[in-house]
Coordinates of C-alpha atoms in Angstrom, one line a residue:
M1 CA 0.0 0.0 0.0
A2 CA 3.1 2.3 0.0
W3 CA 2.3 3.3 -3.5
L4 CA -0.9 5.0 -2.4
R5 CA -1.0 7.4 0.5
T6 CA -4.8 7.8 0.4
R7 CA -7.4 5.8 -1.4
W8 CA -11.2 5.8 -1.1
R9 CA -12.8 2.4 -1.7
R10 CA -16.3 1.9 -2.8
T11 CA -18.4 -0.1 -0.3
G12 CA -22.1 -0.3 0.0
A13 CA -23.9 3.1 0.0
A14 CA -20.5 4.8 -0.1
D15 CA -19.6 3.4 -3.5
T16 CA -19.3 6.9 -5.0
D17 CA -16.5 7.9 -2.6
A18 CA -13.8 6.7 -4.9
R19 CA -10.1 6.6 -5.1
A20 CA -7.6 9.4 -4.3
D21 CA -3.9 9.8 -4.3
A22 CA -1.6 12.8 -3.9
A23 CA 1.8 13.7 -5.2
A24 CA 3.8 16.8 -6.2
S25 CA 6.8 17.7 -8.4
T26 CA 7.3 20.4 -11.1
A27 CA 5.7 21.6 -14.3
E28 CA 6.0 24.4 -16.8
A29 CA 3.3 26.9 -17.8
I30 CA 2.4 29.0 -20.9
A31 CA -1.3 29.7 -21.4
G32 CA -4.0 32.3 -21.2
I33 CA -6.9 31.8 -18.9
E34 CA -7.2 34.4 -16.1
L35 CA -7.9 32.9 -12.7
P36 CA -8.6 34.4 -9.3
S37 CA -6.5 33.3 -6.3
D38 CA -8.7 31.1 -4.2
A39 CA -7.7 28.4 -1.8
R40 CA -11.2 26.9 -1.7
A41 CA -11.1 26.4 -5.5
A42 CA -9.6 23.4 -7.4
A43 CA -9.4 22.2 -10.9
F44 CA -10.3 18.7 -12.2
F45 CA -8.8 17.4 -15.4
D46 CA -9.8 14.5 -17.5
L47 CA -6.7 12.6 -18.8
D48 CA -7.2 11.0 -22.2
N49 CA -7.4 13.5 -25.1
T50 CA -7.7 16.3 -22.6
L51 CA -4.3 16.4 -20.9
L52 CA -2.8 13.5 -22.8
R53 CA -2.9 13.1 -26.6
G54 CA -4.6 9.7 -27.1
A55 CA -5.4 7.0 -24.6
S56 CA -3.1 6.3 -21.6
L57 CA -4.3 2.7 -21.5
F58 CA -3.1 2.2 -25.1
Y59 CA 0.3 3.5 -24.3
L60 CA 0.5 1.3 -21.2
A61 CA -0.6 -1.7 -23.3
R62 CA 2.1 -1.0 -26.0
G63 CA 4.7 -0.7 -23.3
M64 CA 3.6 -3.9 -21.7
H65 CA 3.5 -5.7 -25.1
A66 CA 7.1 -4.6 -25.8
R67 CA 8.1 -6.2 -22.5
D68 CA 6.2 -9.5 -23.3
L69 CA 3.7 -8.8 -20.6
L70 CA 0.7 -8.5 -23.0
R71 CA -0.5 -10.7 -25.9
T72 CA -0.7 -9.6 -29.5
S73 CA -4.5 -9.9 -29.5
D74 CA -4.7 -7.5 -26.7
I75 CA -2.5 -4.8 -28.4
V76 CA -4.7 -5.1 -31.6
R77 CA -7.8 -4.5 -29.5
F78 CA -6.2 -1.5 -27.8
G79 CA -5.2 -0.2 -31.2
R80 CA -8.8 -0.1 -32.3
Q81 CA -9.8 1.6 -29.1
Q82 CA -7.0 4.2 -29.6
L83 CA -8.5 5.0 -33.0
Q84 CA -11.9 5.6 -31.4
F85 CA -10.3 8.1 -29.1
M86 CA -8.4 9.8 -32.0
L87 CA -11.7 10.1 -33.8
G88 CA -13.5 11.5 -30.8
A89 CA -15.9 8.6 -30.8
E90 CA -15.6 7.6 -27.1
D91 CA -18.5 5.3 -26.5
P92 CA -19.6 4.3 -22.9
D93 CA -20.0 0.6 -23.8
H94 CA -16.5 0.6 -25.4
I95 CA -15.0 2.3 -22.3
V96 CA -16.5 -0.3 -19.9
E97 CA -15.2 -3.1 -22.0
A98 CA -11.8 -1.6 -22.5
R99 CA -11.2 -0.6 -18.9
A100 CA -12.5 -3.9 -17.5
A101 CA -10.3 -5.9 -19.9
A102 CA -7.2 -3.8 -19.1
L103 CA -7.6 -4.3 -15.3
T104 CA -8.1 -8.0 -15.6
F105 CA -5.1 -8.9 -17.8
I106 CA -2.9 -7.7 -14.8
A107 CA -4.3 -10.5 -12.6
G108 CA -1.6 -12.2 -10.7
R109 CA 1.0 -9.5 -11.2
S110 CA 2.4 -7.5 -8.3
V111 CA 1.5 -3.9 -7.6
A112 CA 5.2 -3.0 -7.4
E113 CA 5.9 -4.5 -10.8
L114 CA 3.1 -2.6 -12.5
S115 CA 4.1 0.7 -10.8
D116 CA 7.7 0.3 -11.9
V117 CA 6.7 -0.6 -15.5
A118 CA 4.2 2.3 -15.6
E119 CA 7.0 4.7 -14.6
E120 CA 9.1 3.5 -17.4
I121 CA 6.3 3.6 -19.9
F122 CA 5.4 7.2 -19.0
E123 CA 8.9 8.3 -19.9
E124 CA 9.0 6.2 -23.1
R125 CA 5.6 6.8 -24.5
M126 CA 3.5 9.4 -22.6
A127 CA 5.8 12.3 -21.6
D128 CA 6.0 13.8 -25.0
K129 CA 2.2 13.3 -25.6
I130 CA 1.1 15.8 -23.0
W131 CA -0.8 18.7 -24.5
P132 CA 1.3 21.8 -23.7
G133 CA -1.7 24.1 -23.6
T134 CA -3.7 21.9 -21.2
Q135 CA -0.6 21.4 -19.0
A136 CA -0.1 25.2 -18.9
I137 CA -3.7 25.7 -17.8
A138 CA -3.1 23.2 -15.0
Q139 CA 0.0 25.0 -13.9
L140 CA -1.9 28.3 -13.9
H141 CA -4.3 26.9 -11.4
I142 CA -1.4 25.8 -9.2
D143 CA 0.2 29.2 -9.5
Q144 CA -3.0 30.7 -8.1
G145 CA -2.8 28.5 -5.0
Q146 CA -5.5 26.0 -6.3
R147 CA -5.3 22.2 -6.0
V148 CA -5.3 20.3 -9.3
W149 CA -6.6 16.8 -9.7
L150 CA -6.6 14.2 -12.5
V151 CA -10.0 12.5 -12.7
T152 CA -9.9 9.5 -15.0
A153 CA -11.1 6.0 -15.7
A154 CA -7.5 5.0 -16.2
P155 CA -5.9 2.8 -13.5
V156 CA -5.1 4.9 -10.4
E157 CA -1.5 3.7 -10.6
V158 CA -1.1 5.3 -14.0
A159 CA -3.0 8.4 -13.1
T160 CA -0.9 8.8 -9.9
I161 CA 2.4 8.6 -11.8
I162 CA 1.2 11.2 -14.4
A163 CA -0.1 13.5 -11.6
R164 CA 3.2 13.3 -9.8
R165 CA 5.3 13.9 -12.9
L166 CA 3.3 17.0 -13.8
G167 CA 3.3 18.4 -10.3
L168 CA -0.4 18.1 -9.7
T169 CA -2.1 17.6 -6.3
G170 CA -3.2 14.0 -7.0
A171 CA -5.4 11.7 -9.0
L172 CA -8.7 9.9 -8.9
G173 CA -8.7 6.7 -11.0
T174 CA -10.1 3.3 -11.3
V175 CA -8.9 0.9 -8.6
A176 CA -7.9 -2.7 -9.3
E177 CA -8.3 -4.9 -6.3
H178 CA -5.1 -6.5 -4.9
V179 CA -4.4 -8.9 -2.1
D180 CA -1.0 -9.4 -0.5
G181 CA 0.5 -7.1 -3.0
H182 CA -0.9 -8.9 -6.1
Y183 CA -3.8 -8.0 -8.4
T184 CA -6.8 -10.3 -8.3
G185 CA -8.2 -9.3 -11.7
R186 CA -11.3 -7.6 -10.2
L187 CA -12.1 -4.0 -9.7
V188 CA -12.8 -2.2 -6.4
G189 CA -16.3 -0.8 -7.2
D190 CA -16.8 0.3 -10.8
L191 CA -14.9 2.3 -13.4
L192 CA -14.5 5.9 -12.7
H193 CA -16.5 7.1 -15.7
G194 CA -19.4 9.3 -16.5
E195 CA -21.7 9.9 -13.5
D196 CA -19.2 8.1 -11.2
K197 CA -16.6 10.8 -12.0
A198 CA -19.0 13.5 -10.9
A199 CA -19.8 11.6 -7.7
A200 CA -16.1 11.2 -7.0
V201 CA -15.4 14.9 -7.5
R202 CA -18.4 15.8 -5.3
S203 CA -17.0 13.5 -2.6
L204 CA -13.5 14.9 -2.9
A205 CA -14.8 18.4 -2.7
A206 CA -16.6 17.6 0.6
R207 CA -13.4 16.1 2.1
E208 CA -11.2 18.9 0.9
D209 CA -13.6 21.7 1.9
L210 CA -13.8 23.0 -1.7
T211 CA -16.6 25.1 -3.1
L212 CA -17.6 23.6 -6.4
A213 CA -19.1 26.9 -7.7
R214 CA -15.5 28.2 -7.5
C215 CA -13.9 25.2 -9.1
S216 CA -13.0 24.4 -12.7
A217 CA -13.2 21.2 -14.7
Y218 CA -11.7 20.3 -18.1
S219 CA -12.6 17.4 -20.5
D220 CA -12.8 16.4 -24.1
S221 CA -15.8 14.1 -23.9
A222 CA -19.5 14.5 -23.6
N223 CA -19.4 11.6 -21.2
D224 CA -17.9 14.0 -18.7
I225 CA -20.8 16.5 -18.9
P226 CA -21.9 15.4 -15.4
M227 CA -18.5 16.4 -14.0
L228 CA -18.3 19.6 -16.0
S229 CA -21.8 20.6 -14.9
L230 CA -20.8 20.4 -11.2
V231 CA -18.3 23.3 -11.3
G232 CA -18.7 27.0 -11.8
F233 CA -16.1 27.2 -14.5
P234 CA -16.3 24.2 -17.0
C235 CA -14.1 24.1 -20.0
A236 CA -14.3 21.8 -23.1
V237 CA -10.7 20.9 -24.2
N238 CA -10.3 19.3 -27.6
P239 CA -14.0 18.5 -27.5
D240 CA -15.9 15.8 -29.3
R241 CA -18.9 17.0 -31.4
R242 CA -21.5 16.4 -28.7
L243 CA -19.5 18.2 -26.0
R244 CA -18.7 21.1 -28.4
R245 CA -22.4 21.6 -29.1
H246 CA -23.2 21.4 -25.4
A247 CA -20.5 23.9 -24.5
R248 CA -21.6 26.4 -27.1
K249 CA -25.2 26.1 -26.0
H250 CA -24.3 26.7 -22.3
G251 CA -21.7 29.3 -22.9
W252 CA -18.8 27.2 -21.6
R253 CA -15.2 27.9 -22.5
I254 CA -13.7 25.9 -25.3
R255 CA -10.0 25.3 -25.9
D256 CA -8.8 23.2 -28.9
Y257 CA -5.1 22.4 -29.2
R258 CA -5.5 20.1 -32.2
G259 CA -5.0 22.8 -34.9
R260 CA -7.2 23.2 -37.9
R261 CA -10.0 20.7 -38.5
R262 CA -8.3 19.7 -41.8
N263 CA -5.0 19.1 -40.1
A264 CA -6.7 17.1 -37.4
T265 CA -8.5 15.0 -40.0
L266 CA -5.2 14.4 -41.9
G267 CA -3.6 13.5 -38.6
I268 CA -6.3 11.1 -37.8
A269 CA -6.0 9.4 -41.2
A270 CA -2.2 9.1 -40.7
G271 CA -2.6 7.8 -37.2
T272 CA -5.2 5.3 -38.3
G273 CA -2.8 3.9 -40.8
A274 CA 0.1 3.8 -38.4
V275 CA -1.8 2.1 -35.6
A276 CA -3.5 -0.4 -37.9
G277 CA -0.3 -1.1 -39.8
A278 CA 1.6 -1.6 -36.6
A279 CA -1.0 -4.0 -35.2
L280 CA -1.1 -6.0 -38.5
G281 CA 2.7 -6.0 -38.6
I282 CA 2.8 -7.5 -35.1
V283 CA 0.3 -10.2 -36.1
A284 CA 2.2 -11.1 -39.3
A285 CA 5.5 -11.3 -37.5
R286 CA 4.0 -13.6 -34.9
K287 CA 2.6 -15.8 -37.6
R288 CA 5.9 -16.1 -39.4
R289 CA 7.5 -17.2 -36.2

């Protein structure tokens, strides 16, 4: 349990009081949203496609595959899911399937092993995928004396590492059950997604004595509208179509760091080919062997 200073487990009626972890380091800032200094305010950031370009789980899967800790069929499935994220087509059913699968293939592995591997994979595959604009906004909140939390359906171990490396206050993430230092392949409660994210933020705000009307939240997905609607200052970052429409309708801030739509479309096409080609190449190589 040394890897986690504080963690909220879901049990019975308290199943919405989910997962927390805290850490601090350094980060850089360059951005342009004016914020008042307010110790009772905080900022909540989604991870995938909001702070990180693409899906953290896919990068973790690729890193584990490179270490022979993951099967080829798994990396192909994660490749398809990465494309869905790149296309902005995050689907609740796909999320449930993807996260549940990701947290079951680690069954039997030690917590220490996954934490060590995740640290390495962050440096190898994620560090250069952080959106500078979103990171700068997070740092701006910190500079104003506000706490900044990642709130993600990704495994809490991965979220914790990213939060620590970026100098954030901590992270809320999906918790995989472990006994005697080894994962059982089951979740503690459910995935931290959709309405559960909002419930976790509400619970965290109560514990930390935060005023949600003074808080900010950032996400790319319409699935996070419940979390965004909780705070006084919601912001759509690299939004999917549904979130963009909702944000415009309700006068929410919008920040898009993906460049022109045409460039984004060309990038998606290139990424689609790259991911699909890599996955097929892996399969072909395995067959030749």
